[in-house]
Every structure is written in structure tokens, then in C-alpha cells.
CSV table of C-alpha atoms in Angstrom, one decimal:
chain,number,residue,atom,x,y,z
B,193,MET,CA,22.0,7.9,21.3
B,194,ASP,CA,24.1,10.3,19.1
B,195,ASN,CA,22.7,11.6,15.9
B,196,TYR,CA,24.6,9.1,13.6
B,197,THR,CA,23.5,6.2,15.6
B,198,GLN,CA,19.9,7.5,15.5
B,199,GLN,CA,20.0,7.9,11.7
B,200,LYS,CA,21.5,4.5,11.3
B,201,ARG,CA,18.7,3.0,13.4
B,202,MET,CA,16.1,4.8,11.3
B,203,LEU,CA,17.8,3.6,8.0
B,204,VAL,CA,17.7,0.0,9.3
B,205,ASP,CA,14.1,0.3,10.3
B,206,ALA,CA,13.1,1.8,7.0
B,207,ILE,CA,14.7,-0.9,5.0
B,208,LEU,CA,13.4,-3.7,7.2
B,209,MET,CA,9.9,-2.3,7.0
B,210,LEU,CA,10.1,-1.9,3.2
B,211,GLU,CA,11.4,-5.5,2.9
B,212,ARG,CA,8.5,-6.7,5.0
B,213,ALA,CA,6.1,-4.8,2.7
B,214,GLY,CA,7.6,-6.3,-0.4
B,215,ILE,CA,9.0,-2.9,-1.7
B,216,ILE,CA,12.7,-3.5,-1.1
B,217,ASP,CA,14.2,-6.9,-1.9
B,218,PHE,CA,17.8,-8.2,-1.6
B,219,ASN,CA,19.2,-5.3,-3.6
B,220,GLY,CA,17.4,-2.3,-2.2
B,221,HIS,CA,19.1,0.6,-0.4
B,222,ALA,CA,18.4,3.8,1.6
B,223,SER,CA,20.6,6.6,2.6
B,224,TRP,CA,20.9,9.7,4.7
B,225,ARG,CA,22.9,12.7,3.8
B,226,VAL,CA,25.4,14.0,6.5
B,227,PRO,CA,24.4,17.6,6.9
B,228,GLY,CA,27.0,20.0,5.6
B,229,GLU,CA,29.3,17.3,4.2
B,230,ASN,CA,29.7,15.4,1.0
B,231,ARG,CA,29.1,12.1,2.9
B,232,MET,CA,26.2,9.8,3.4
B,233,LEU,CA,25.1,6.8,5.5
B,234,ILE,CA,23.9,3.9,3.5
B,235,ASN,CA,23.5,0.1,3.9
B,236,SER,CA,26.5,-1.8,2.6
B,237,GLY,CA,26.2,-3.6,-0.7
B,238,ALA,CA,26.7,-7.0,1.0
B,239,SER,CA,24.1,-6.4,3.7
B,240,VAL,CA,21.2,-8.8,4.1
B,241,ARG,CA,18.1,-6.6,3.7
B,242,SER,CA,15.8,-8.9,5.6
B,243,ALA,CA,18.1,-9.1,8.6
B,244,LEU,CA,19.8,-5.7,8.7
B,245,THR,CA,21.5,-4.2,11.8
B,246,ILE,CA,23.1,-0.9,12.4
B,247,ASP,CA,26.5,-2.6,11.8
B,248,ASP,CA,25.4,-2.8,8.1
B,249,ILE,CA,25.1,0.9,7.7
B,250,VAL,CA,28.3,2.5,6.5
B,251,MET,CA,29.5,6.0,5.9
B,252,THR,CA,30.9,6.9,2.4
B,253,ASP,CA,31.8,10.0,0.5
B,254,PHE,CA,29.9,10.9,-2.6
B,255,ASP,CA,32.5,9.0,-4.7
B,256,GLY,CA,31.6,5.8,-2.9
B,257,LYS,CA,34.8,5.7,-0.9
B,258,PRO,CA,34.2,4.2,2.6
B,259,VAL,CA,35.0,6.5,5.6
B,260,ASP,CA,37.4,4.9,8.1
B,261,GLY,CA,37.8,1.8,6.0
B,262,GLY,CA,34.2,0.4,6.4
B,263,ALA,CA,32.4,-1.9,4.0
B,264,VAL,CA,31.7,-0.8,0.5
B,265,PRO,CA,28.4,0.7,-0.4
B,266,PRO,CA,26.0,-0.8,-3.1
B,267,MET,CA,27.2,-0.5,-6.6
B,268,GLU,CA,24.3,1.8,-7.3
B,269,PHE,CA,25.4,4.4,-4.7
B,270,HIS,CA,25.6,6.8,-7.6
B,271,ILE,CA,21.7,7.0,-7.4
B,272,HIS,CA,22.1,8.7,-4.0
B,273,SER,CA,25.3,10.7,-4.4
B,274,GLU,CA,24.3,12.3,-7.7
B,275,ILE,CA,20.9,13.4,-6.3
B,276,TYR,CA,22.6,14.9,-3.2
B,277,ARG,CA,25.1,16.8,-5.3
B,278,ARG,CA,22.2,18.5,-7.1
B,279,ARG,CA,19.5,18.8,-4.5
B,280,ALA,CA,20.3,20.6,-1.3
B,281,ASP,CA,16.7,20.0,-0.2
B,282,VAL,CA,17.1,16.2,-0.2
B,283,GLY,CA,18.2,14.5,3.0
B,284,SER,CA,17.3,10.9,2.2
B,285,VAL,CA,17.1,8.7,-0.8
B,286,ILE,CA,15.6,5.3,-1.3
B,287,HIS,CA,16.0,2.9,-4.2
B,288,ALA,CA,13.6,0.0,-4.2
B,289,HIS,CA,12.4,-2.7,-6.5
B,290,PRO,CA,8.6,-2.6,-5.9
B,291,LEU,CA,6.4,-5.1,-7.8
B,292,TRP,CA,3.3,-3.1,-8.7
B,293,SER,CA,4.8,0.2,-9.8
B,294,THR,CA,7.6,-1.5,-11.7
B,295,LEU,CA,5.0,-3.4,-13.8
B,296,PHE,CA,3.9,0.1,-15.1
B,297,SER,CA,7.4,1.1,-16.1
B,298,MET,CA,7.9,-2.2,-17.8
B,299,THR,CA,4.9,-1.6,-20.1
B,300,GLY,CA,5.2,2.1,-20.7
B,301,ASN,CA,2.2,3.0,-18.7
B,302,SER,CA,2.0,5.7,-16.1
B,303,VAL,CA,1.2,5.4,-12.4
B,304,GLU,CA,-1.7,7.9,-11.9
B,305,PRO,CA,-2.9,9.3,-8.6
B,306,VAL,CA,-6.0,7.1,-7.9
B,307,ILE,CA,-5.9,7.1,-4.1
B,308,MET,CA,-5.9,10.0,-1.8
B,309,GLN,CA,-2.5,9.3,-0.5
B,310,ALA,CA,-1.1,9.6,-4.0
B,311,ALA,CA,-1.8,13.4,-3.9
B,312,VAL,CA,1.6,13.9,-2.0
B,313,ILE,CA,3.6,11.9,-4.6
B,314,GLY,CA,3.8,14.6,-7.2
B,315,GLU,CA,4.6,14.0,-10.9
B,316,ILE,CA,6.4,10.7,-11.3
B,317,MET,CA,9.4,11.1,-13.6
B,318,GLN,CA,10.4,8.3,-16.1
B,319,PHE,CA,14.0,7.2,-16.6
B,320,GLY,CA,13.9,5.3,-19.9
B,321,GLU,CA,17.2,3.4,-19.9
B,322,ILE,CA,17.2,-0.1,-18.7
B,323,ALA,CA,20.4,-0.4,-16.7
B,324,SER,CA,21.9,-0.6,-13.2
B,325,ILE,CA,22.9,2.9,-12.1
B,326,ASN,CA,26.4,1.8,-11.4
B,327,THR,CA,28.3,4.7,-13.0
B,328,LYS,CA,28.6,8.4,-12.2
B,329,LYS,CA,27.3,9.2,-15.7
B,330,LEU,CA,24.2,7.2,-15.2
B,331,GLY,CA,23.7,8.7,-11.8
B,332,GLU,CA,24.0,12.1,-13.3
B,333,ALA,CA,21.4,11.3,-15.9
B,334,LEU,CA,19.0,9.9,-13.3
B,335,ALA,CA,19.4,13.0,-11.2
B,336,THR,CA,18.7,15.2,-14.2
B,337,THR,CA,15.6,13.2,-14.9
B,338,LEU,CA,14.3,13.4,-11.4
B,339,GLY,CA,14.9,17.2,-11.4
B,340,ALA,CA,13.1,18.9,-8.6
B,341,HIS,CA,10.6,16.0,-8.2
B,342,ARG,CA,10.2,13.4,-5.4
B,343,ILE,CA,10.0,10.2,-7.4
B,344,ALA,CA,11.4,8.6,-10.6
B,345,MET,CA,10.7,5.2,-12.0
B,346,LEU,CA,13.6,3.3,-13.6
B,347,LYS,CA,12.3,1.4,-16.7
B,348,SER,CA,11.8,-2.3,-15.9
B,349,HIS,CA,13.9,-1.8,-12.8
B,350,GLY,CA,12.4,0.0,-9.8
B,351,SER,CA,11.8,3.4,-8.0
B,352,VAL,CA,13.9,6.2,-6.7
B,353,ILE,CA,12.5,8.4,-3.9
B,354,ALA,CA,14.1,11.7,-2.8
B,355,ALA,CA,12.9,13.5,0.2
B,356,ALA,CA,13.9,15.8,3.1
B,357,SER,CA,14.0,13.0,5.7
B,358,ILE,CA,14.0,9.2,6.0
B,359,VAL,CA,10.4,9.3,7.3
B,360,GLU,CA,9.3,11.2,4.3
B,361,ALA,CA,11.1,9.0,1.8
B,362,PHE,CA,9.7,5.9,3.4
B,363,VAL,CA,6.2,7.1,3.3
B,364,LEU,CA,6.4,8.1,-0.3
B,365,ALA,CA,7.8,4.6,-1.2
B,366,VAL,CA,4.8,3.1,0.6
B,367,TYR,CA,2.2,5.3,-1.0
B,368,LEU,CA,3.7,4.9,-4.5
B,369,GLU,CA,3.3,1.1,-4.3
B,370,GLU,CA,-0.1,1.2,-2.6
B,371,ASN,CA,-1.4,3.4,-5.3
B,372,ALA,CA,0.1,1.3,-8.1
B,373,GLN,CA,-1.4,-1.8,-6.8
B,374,ARG,CA,-4.9,-0.4,-6.5
B,375,GLN,CA,-4.7,1.3,-9.9
B,376,TYR,CA,-3.6,-2.1,-11.4
B,377,LEU,CA,-6.4,-4.0,-9.6
B,378,ALA,CA,-9.1,-1.4,-10.4
B,379,LYS,CA,-8.4,-1.8,-14.1
B,380,SER,CA,-9.9,-5.2,-14.0
B,381,LEU,CA,-13.3,-3.5,-13.0
B,382,GLY,CA,-13.1,-0.4,-15.2
B,383,GLU,CA,-11.1,2.8,-15.7
B,384,PRO,CA,-10.0,4.1,-12.3
B,385,THR,CA,-10.9,7.7,-11.4
B,386,VAL,CA,-7.8,9.9,-11.4
B,387,LEU,CA,-7.6,12.7,-8.9
B,388,THR,CA,-7.8,16.1,-10.5
B,389,PRO,CA,-5.2,18.8,-10.0
B,390,GLU,CA,-7.6,20.7,-7.7
B,391,GLN,CA,-8.2,17.5,-5.6
B,392,ILE,CA,-4.5,16.8,-5.5
B,393,ALA,CA,-3.8,20.3,-4.1
B,394,THR,CA,-6.3,20.2,-1.4
B,395,ILE,CA,-5.7,16.6,-0.4
B,396,ALA,CA,-1.8,17.0,-0.4
B,397,GLY,CA,-2.2,20.0,1.9
B,398,ASN,CA,-4.2,17.9,4.3
B,399,LEU,CA,-2.0,14.8,4.3
B,400,TRP,CA,1.6,16.1,4.0
B,401,LYS,CA,1.9,16.8,7.7
B,402,PRO,CA,4.6,15.4,10.1
B,403,ASN,CA,2.2,13.7,12.4
B,404,LEU,CA,0.4,11.8,9.6
B,405,LEU,CA,3.7,10.7,8.0
B,406,GLN,CA,4.9,9.6,11.4
B,407,LYS,CA,1.5,7.6,11.7
B,408,VAL,CA,2.4,5.6,8.6
B,409,TRP,CA,6.0,4.9,9.9
B,410,ASP,CA,4.7,3.8,13.3
B,411,TYR,CA,2.1,1.5,11.7
B,412,HIS,CA,4.8,-0.3,9.8
B,413,ALA,CA,7.2,-0.2,12.7
B,414,GLY,CA,4.7,-2.0,14.9
B,415,LYS,CA,4.9,-4.9,12.5
B,416,LEU,CA,8.6,-5.3,13.0
B,417,GLY,CA,8.5,-6.2,16.7
B,418,PRO,CA,11.9,-6.4,18.5
B,419,VAL,CA,14.8,-5.9,16.1
């Protein structure tokens, strides 16, 4: 399996797993930056997220132009391309429409680190404009808001995850939503305990390890079955 085919397969699996987990819906997308080039692999805008195949993964340049006449990317491809333009450290971007964490952005509340896995999330940035990120200008504004961080919430819209690899981005998307759900539910019993900066530093060092991130990926991959 060549590198492009492998990365396409991983994008397909990531999207299918996030769809099964209720984190990506009919409009979510994930991408992988082609190293050393202003190109990316991303699921096409018309792709069915619950029945994705590698044929639904297309290569485009950072202006959204399909390479070799393939299908067009999602209209919000600017989320991905503008982050890639600014962040040489980012190799994969996910845009999702998760339920629990989006509730927080809708109400102006913050997702706080209340479970140990949230220690690796870092500060969550807030993009205050309610809009589809379907122009270069909006993509630039989002990339500026994200800065050097891993996660941004789009108000009343969804999440944006930026990481070095598809596996890292996938795990961050899962941890964000798991934390938000538990924070929301815990509020019915009382005020959740928020991790301290010292706890975050210690726990993040323990949890941000390739074998533990792969464990999360493999757990969700096991639910997919043959694809």
C-alpha cells in the first residue's frame, strides 16, 4: 500500500469512527497535508460520511482546486488550507459537529478539563462568528483564532482540531467530546472539579504517548468491523 493510499484509508477510518461516535455528521470532514506541498487529501463535499470509501478522498491544492480533475472538496475546505498555510507543525485537521461541546459554544460557556484525558487538549480557543467557514477570509480568521493551539470551537457550529497526524487529531476530537459530555452531566450533581495546571502538566505527560493514542484509535476501529 503506497503512502497516499494508506493516508486515504486512515482518513476514511477516522471519519467513519467519528460518525459512529456521533462526533461527525453528514457535513464533517478530515484532511491530511501532503508533506512538502501545498496540497491535501480530504473527503469530497458530496461524500456520504456514514458510508465513506477511499474513492471519496480527493486531493486538492490549498485553493480548493481538485488535482487531476477529481471531485470538489467541502465548501469549508478553507478551515484546513488556512491552518496548513500557517502551521508547519500541523499534518491533519478535523472539522466536526459534536453535540456536547457545541452546546457549550452555543451558550457562551467554556469546556473545562474535568477528566484526565482532557489534560492533552490544551486551551480551547473560541471563534465567535456564527458562519460556515466557506471563504478564504473566514478561514484566515479562524486560523488566527486557533493560533498555536490544538482546538477551536466555532460558535453554535462545531469543533476544529489541528494535530501532527490523523491519529492525534482523531483522539483529540474524541477526548473533547467525552470531556464536554461528562462536564455537562456532572453539572446536574454539582460543580465539576477542574484539573489544576499542575495536574494537567503531569497527566498530559503521561497520556500524550503514541501507544496510548493508538489504543484509542484501535478501540474505535474495532467497532467498525469490515469496511
